[in-house]
Coordinates of N, CA and C in Angstrom, one line a residue:
M1 N -87.0 -84.3 42.4 CA -86.7 -83.7 43.7 C -87.0 -84.7 44.8
E2 N -86.1 -85.0 45.6 CA -86.2 -86.0 46.7 C -86.6 -85.2 48.0
I3 N -87.8 -85.5 48.5 CA -88.3 -84.8 49.7 C -88.4 -85.9 50.8
L4 N -87.7 -85.7 51.9 CA -87.7 -86.6 53.0 C -88.3 -86.0 54.2
M5 N -89.2 -86.7 54.9 CA -89.6 -86.3 56.2 C -88.8 -87.2 57.2
N6 N -88.0 -86.6 58.1 CA -87.3 -87.3 59.0 C -88.1 -87.7 60.2
V7 N -88.0 -89.0 60.5 CA -88.8 -89.6 61.7 C -87.8 -90.1 62.7
I8 N -88.1 -89.9 63.9 CA -87.3 -90.5 65.0 C -88.2 -91.4 65.8
I9 N -87.7 -92.6 66.0 CA -88.5 -93.6 66.8 C -87.8 -93.9 68.1
C10 N -88.6 -93.9 69.2 CA -88.1 -94.1 70.5 C -89.0 -95.2 71.2
T11 N -88.4 -96.4 71.4 CA -89.2 -97.4 72.1 C -88.3 -98.3 72.8
D12 N -88.9 -99.0 73.8 CA -88.1 -100.0 74.6 C -88.4 -101.4 74.1
S13 N -89.1 -101.5 73.0 CA -89.5 -102.8 72.5 C -88.8 -103.1 71.1
P14 N -87.9 -104.1 71.1 CA -87.2 -104.4 69.8 C -88.3 -104.9 68.8
I15 N -89.3 -105.7 69.3 CA -90.3 -106.2 68.3 C -91.1 -105.1 67.7
L16 N -91.5 -104.1 68.5 CA -92.3 -103.0 68.0 C -91.4 -102.1 67.1
L17 N -90.1 -102.0 67.4 CA -89.2 -101.2 66.6 C -89.1 -101.8 65.2
N18 N -88.9 -103.1 65.2 CA -88.8 -103.8 63.9 C -90.0 -103.6 63.0
R19 N -91.2 -103.8 63.7 CA -92.4 -103.6 63.0 C -92.6 -102.2 62.5
L20 N -92.3 -101.2 63.3 CA -92.4 -99.8 62.8 C -91.5 -99.5 61.6
V21 N -90.2 -99.9 61.7 CA -89.3 -99.7 60.7 C -89.7 -100.4 59.4
T22 N -90.2 -101.6 59.5 CA -90.8 -102.3 58.3 C -91.9 -101.5 57.7
I23 N -92.9 -101.1 58.5 CA -94.0 -100.4 58.0 C -93.7 -99.0 57.4
L24 N -92.8 -98.3 58.1 CA -92.4 -97.0 57.6 C -91.6 -97.0 56.4
S25 N -90.9 -98.1 56.1 CA -90.1 -98.2 54.9 C -91.0 -98.3 53.7
E26 N -92.3 -98.6 53.9 CA -93.2 -98.7 52.7 C -93.6 -97.3 52.2
L27 N -93.4 -96.3 53.0 CA -93.8 -94.9 52.6 C -92.6 -94.2 52.0
S28 N -92.7 -93.8 50.7 CA -91.7 -93.1 50.1 C -91.6 -91.7 50.6
H29 N -90.5 -91.1 50.5 CA -90.2 -89.7 51.0 C -90.3 -89.6 52.6
L30 N -90.2 -90.7 53.2 CA -90.1 -90.7 54.7 C -88.9 -91.5 55.0
H31 N -88.1 -90.9 56.0 CA -86.8 -91.5 56.3 C -86.7 -91.7 57.8
V32 N -86.5 -92.9 58.3 CA -86.2 -93.1 59.7 C -84.8 -92.7 60.0
A33 N -84.7 -91.5 60.5 CA -83.4 -90.8 60.7 C -82.7 -91.2 62.0
G34 N -83.5 -91.8 63.0 CA -82.9 -92.2 64.2 C -83.8 -93.1 65.0
V35 N -83.1 -94.0 65.8 CA -83.8 -94.9 66.6 C -83.2 -94.9 68.0
T36 N -84.0 -94.7 69.0 CA -83.4 -94.6 70.4 C -84.3 -95.5 71.3
N37 N -83.8 -95.7 72.5 CA -84.6 -96.3 73.5 C -84.8 -95.5 74.8
T38 N -84.4 -94.2 74.7 CA -84.7 -93.3 75.8 C -85.1 -92.0 75.3
L39 N -85.9 -91.2 76.0 CA -86.3 -89.9 75.6 C -85.2 -88.9 75.5
D40 N -84.2 -89.0 76.4 CA -83.1 -88.1 76.3 C -82.3 -88.3 75.0
E41 N -82.1 -89.6 74.6 CA -81.4 -89.8 73.3 C -82.3 -89.3 72.2
A42 N -83.6 -89.5 72.3 CA -84.5 -89.1 71.2 C -84.5 -87.6 71.0
E43 N -84.4 -86.9 72.1 CA -84.4 -85.4 72.0 C -83.2 -84.9 71.2
A44 N -82.0 -85.6 71.5 CA -80.8 -85.2 70.8 C -80.9 -85.6 69.3
E45 N -81.5 -86.8 69.0 CA -81.7 -87.2 67.6 C -82.6 -86.3 66.9
I46 N -83.7 -85.8 67.5 CA -84.7 -84.9 66.9 C -84.0 -83.7 66.4
R47 N -83.2 -83.1 67.3 CA -82.4 -81.9 67.0 C -81.4 -82.1 65.9
K48 N -80.6 -83.2 66.1 CA -79.5 -83.5 65.1 C -80.1 -83.7 63.7
N49 N -81.2 -84.4 63.6 CA -81.7 -84.8 62.3 C -82.9 -83.8 61.8
N50 N -83.1 -82.8 62.5 CA -84.2 -81.9 62.2 C -85.5 -82.7 61.8
A51 N -85.9 -83.5 62.8 CA -87.0 -84.4 62.6 C -88.3 -83.6 62.5
Q52 N -89.2 -84.1 61.7 CA -90.6 -83.6 61.6 C -91.6 -84.4 62.4
V53 N -91.3 -85.7 62.6 CA -92.2 -86.6 63.2 C -91.4 -87.4 64.3
F54 N -92.0 -87.6 65.5 CA -91.4 -88.4 66.5 C -92.5 -89.4 67.0
I55 N -92.1 -90.7 66.9 CA -93.0 -91.8 67.3 C -92.4 -92.4 68.5
T56 N -93.2 -92.6 69.6 CA -92.7 -93.2 70.8 C -93.6 -94.2 71.3
A57 N -93.1 -95.2 72.0 CA -93.9 -96.3 72.6 C -93.1 -96.9 73.7
F58 N -93.6 -97.0 74.9 CA -93.0 -97.6 76.0 C -94.0 -98.5 76.7
H59 N -93.4 -99.6 77.2 CA -94.3 -100.6 78.0 C -94.4 -100.1 79.4
N60 N -93.3 -99.6 80.0 CA -93.3 -99.1 81.4 C -93.4 -97.6 81.4
I61 N -94.5 -97.1 81.8 CA -94.7 -95.6 81.8 C -94.5 -95.1 83.2
H62 N -93.6 -94.1 83.3 CA -93.4 -93.4 84.6 C -93.8 -92.0 84.4
K63 N -94.1 -91.3 85.5 CA -94.5 -89.9 85.4 C -93.4 -89.0 84.7
T64 N -92.2 -89.4 84.8 CA -91.1 -88.7 84.1 C -91.2 -88.7 82.6
V65 N -91.9 -89.8 82.1 CA -92.1 -89.9 80.6 C -92.9 -88.7 80.1
F66 N -94.0 -88.5 80.9 CA -94.9 -87.4 80.4 C -94.2 -86.0 80.5
K67 N -93.5 -85.8 81.6 CA -92.7 -84.6 81.8 C -91.7 -84.4 80.7
K68 N -90.9 -85.4 80.4 CA -89.9 -85.4 79.3 C -90.5 -85.1 78.0
L69 N -91.6 -85.8 77.7 CA -92.3 -85.6 76.4 C -92.8 -84.2 76.2
N70 N -93.3 -83.6 77.3 CA -93.7 -82.3 77.3 C -92.6 -81.3 76.9
G71 N -91.4 -81.6 77.5 CA -90.2 -80.8 77.2 C -89.8 -80.9 75.7
I72 N -89.8 -82.1 75.2 CA -89.5 -82.4 73.8 C -90.4 -81.6 72.9
K73 N -91.7 -81.6 73.2 CA -92.7 -81.0 72.3 C -92.4 -79.4 72.4
K74 N -92.2 -78.9 73.6 CA -92.1 -77.5 73.7 C -90.8 -77.0 73.1
N75 N -89.7 -77.8 73.1 CA -88.4 -77.4 72.5 C -88.3 -77.6 71.0
N76 N -89.3 -78.2 70.4 CA -89.2 -78.6 69.0 C -90.5 -78.1 68.3
S77 N -90.5 -76.9 68.0 CA -91.7 -76.3 67.3 C -92.0 -77.0 66.0
G78 N -93.3 -77.4 65.8 CA -93.7 -78.0 64.6 C -93.5 -79.5 64.6
L79 N -92.9 -80.1 65.6 CA -92.7 -81.5 65.7 C -94.1 -82.2 65.9
V80 N -94.4 -83.2 65.1 CA -95.6 -84.0 65.3 C -95.2 -85.2 66.2
V81 N -95.9 -85.3 67.3 CA -95.6 -86.4 68.2 C -96.7 -87.5 68.2
I82 N -96.3 -88.7 67.9 CA -97.2 -89.8 67.9 C -96.9 -90.8 68.9
V83 N -97.8 -91.1 69.8 CA -97.6 -92.1 70.9 C -98.3 -93.4 70.6
L84 N -97.6 -94.5 70.6 CA -98.3 -95.8 70.6 C -98.2 -96.4 72.0
T85 N -99.4 -96.9 72.4 CA -99.5 -97.3 73.8 C -100.4 -98.5 74.0
N86 N -100.2 -99.3 75.0 CA -101.1 -100.4 75.4 C -102.1 -99.8 76.4
N87 N -101.8 -98.7 77.0 CA -102.7 -98.1 78.0 C -103.6 -97.1 77.4
T88 N -104.8 -97.5 77.0 CA -105.7 -96.7 76.3 C -106.8 -96.2 77.2
A89 N -106.7 -96.4 78.5 CA -107.7 -95.8 79.4 C -107.7 -94.3 79.3
E90 N -108.8 -93.7 79.5 CA -109.0 -92.3 79.3 C -108.0 -91.4 80.1
Q91 N -107.6 -91.9 81.3 CA -106.7 -91.1 82.1 C -105.3 -91.1 81.4
Y92 N -104.9 -92.1 80.8 CA -103.6 -92.1 80.1 C -103.7 -91.3 78.8
L93 N -104.8 -91.4 78.1 CA -105.0 -90.7 76.9 C -104.9 -89.2 77.1
S94 N -105.5 -88.7 78.2 CA -105.5 -87.3 78.5 C -104.1 -86.9 79.0
Q95 N -103.4 -87.8 79.7 CA -102.0 -87.4 80.1 C -101.1 -87.3 78.9
W96 N -101.3 -88.2 77.9 CA -100.4 -88.1 76.7 C -100.7 -86.8 76.0
K97 N -102.0 -86.4 75.9 CA -102.3 -85.2 75.2 C -101.8 -84.0 75.9
K98 N -101.9 -84.0 77.2 CA -101.3 -82.9 78.0 C -99.8 -82.8 77.9
A99 N -99.2 -83.9 77.7 CA -97.7 -84.0 77.5 C -97.3 -83.5 76.2
G100 N -98.2 -83.3 75.2 CA -97.8 -82.8 73.9 C -98.0 -83.8 72.8
A101 N -98.6 -85.0 73.0 CA -98.9 -85.9 71.9 C -99.9 -85.3 71.0
D102 N -99.6 -85.4 69.7 CA -100.6 -84.9 68.7 C -101.6 -86.1 68.4
Y103 N -101.1 -87.3 68.5 CA -101.9 -88.5 68.2 C -101.5 -89.6 69.2
V104 N -102.5 -90.3 69.7 CA -102.2 -91.5 70.6 C -103.0 -92.6 70.0
F105 N -102.3 -93.7 69.7 CA -102.9 -94.9 69.1 C -102.6 -96.1 70.0
D106 N -103.6 -97.0 70.0 CA -103.4 -98.3 70.6 C -102.4 -99.1 69.7
Q107 N -101.2 -99.4 70.3 CA -100.2 -100.0 69.5 C -100.6 -101.4 68.9
A108 N -101.5 -102.1 69.5 CA -101.9 -103.4 69.0 C -102.9 -103.3 67.9
M109 N -103.6 -102.1 67.8 CA -104.7 -102.1 66.8 C -104.6 -101.1 65.7
H110 N -103.8 -100.0 65.8 CA -104.0 -98.9 64.9 C -102.8 -98.6 64.0
F111 N -102.1 -99.6 63.5 CA -101.0 -99.4 62.6 C -101.5 -98.8 61.3
T112 N -102.7 -99.2 60.9 CA -103.2 -98.6 59.7 C -103.5 -97.1 59.8
K113 N -104.0 -96.7 61.0 CA -104.2 -95.3 61.2 C -102.9 -94.5 61.2
L114 N -101.9 -95.1 61.8 CA -100.5 -94.5 61.8 C -100.0 -94.3 60.4
M115 N -100.2 -95.3 59.6 CA -99.7 -95.2 58.2 C -100.5 -94.1 57.4
D116 N -101.8 -94.0 57.7 CA -102.7 -93.0 57.0 C -102.2 -91.6 57.5
I117 N -102.0 -91.4 58.7 CA -101.5 -90.1 59.3 C -100.2 -89.7 58.6
L118 N -99.2 -90.6 58.6 CA -97.9 -90.3 58.1 C -97.9 -90.1 56.6
A119 N -98.8 -90.8 55.9 CA -98.9 -90.6 54.4 C -99.5 -89.2 54.2
G120 N -100.4 -88.8 55.0 CA -100.9 -87.4 54.9 C -99.9 -86.3 55.2
F121 N -99.0 -86.6 56.1 CA -97.9 -85.6 56.4 C -96.9 -85.5 55.3
V122 N -96.6 -86.7 54.7 CA -95.7 -86.7 53.5 C -96.3 -85.9 52.4
Y123 N -97.6 -86.1 52.1 CA -98.2 -85.4 51.0 C -98.3 -83.9 51.3
K124 N -98.6 -83.5 52.5 CA -98.7 -82.1 52.9 C -97.3 -81.5 52.7
N125 N -96.3 -82.2 53.2 CA -94.9 -81.7 53.1 C -94.5 -81.5 51.6
F126 N -94.9 -82.5 50.8 CA -94.6 -82.4 49.4 C -95.2 -81.2 48.7
L127 N -96.5 -81.0 49.0 CA -97.2 -79.8 48.5 C -96.6 -78.5 48.9
E128 N -96.2 -78.4 50.2 CA -95.6 -77.2 50.7 C -94.3 -76.9 50.0
S129 N -93.5 -78.0 49.7 CA -92.3 -77.9 49.0 C -92.5 -77.4 47.6
L130 N -93.5 -77.9 46.9 CA -93.8 -77.5 45.5 C -94.2 -76.0 45.5
R131 N -95.0 -75.6 46.5 CA -95.4 -74.2 46.6 C -94.3 -73.3 46.8
S132 N -93.4 -73.7 47.7 CA -92.2 -72.9 48.0 C -91.3 -72.8 46.8
N133 N -91.1 -73.9 46.1 CA -90.2 -73.8 44.9 C -90.8 -73.0 43.8
Y134 N -92.1 -73.0 43.7 CA -92.8 -72.2 42.7 C -92.6 -70.7 42.9
Y135 N -92.8 -70.3 44.2 CA -92.7 -68.9 44.5 C -91.2 -68.5 44.4
D136 N -90.3 -69.4 44.7 CA -88.8 -69.1 44.6 C -88.5 -68.8 43.1
E137 N -89.1 -69.6 42.2 CA -88.8 -69.4 40.8 C -89.4 -68.1 40.2
K138 N -90.5 -67.6 40.9 CA -91.2 -66.4 40.4 C -90.5 -65.1 40.9
K139 N -89.6 -65.2 41.9 CA -88.9 -64.0 42.4 C -88.1 -63.4 41.3
P140 N -88.1 -62.1 41.2 CA -87.2 -61.4 40.2 C -85.7 -61.6 40.6
V141 N -84.9 -61.7 39.6 CA -83.5 -61.9 39.8 C -82.8 -60.6 40.0

């Protein structure tokens, strides 16, 4: 049984994008379903691909980014939002959390943590699928 978690990546950095795609390809059962460079495009890709995880990273942060991310989170129940940022000052971390980020990582330092978090989600998704299939098989015909 092939179980895939769909991930959407949104970043303005081609270098970071290549690094993310390379790292994420190491995780089985995880599929990079879409890549965008704007949050508007990302929101459409999230809906189109029924994404479970959204990873975003921008070098230039404007107030509209926080507002848009908040809307994405509110409109996509259950979506896990991961922000990679160079701005790790407390004021930015709290703004990301208020905007709906489930995790905020320093993009220069925490790729290992990102992999650990995603591997945990894949495992949890796999267990939930097994549980669901088990109960489906037990239903009377």
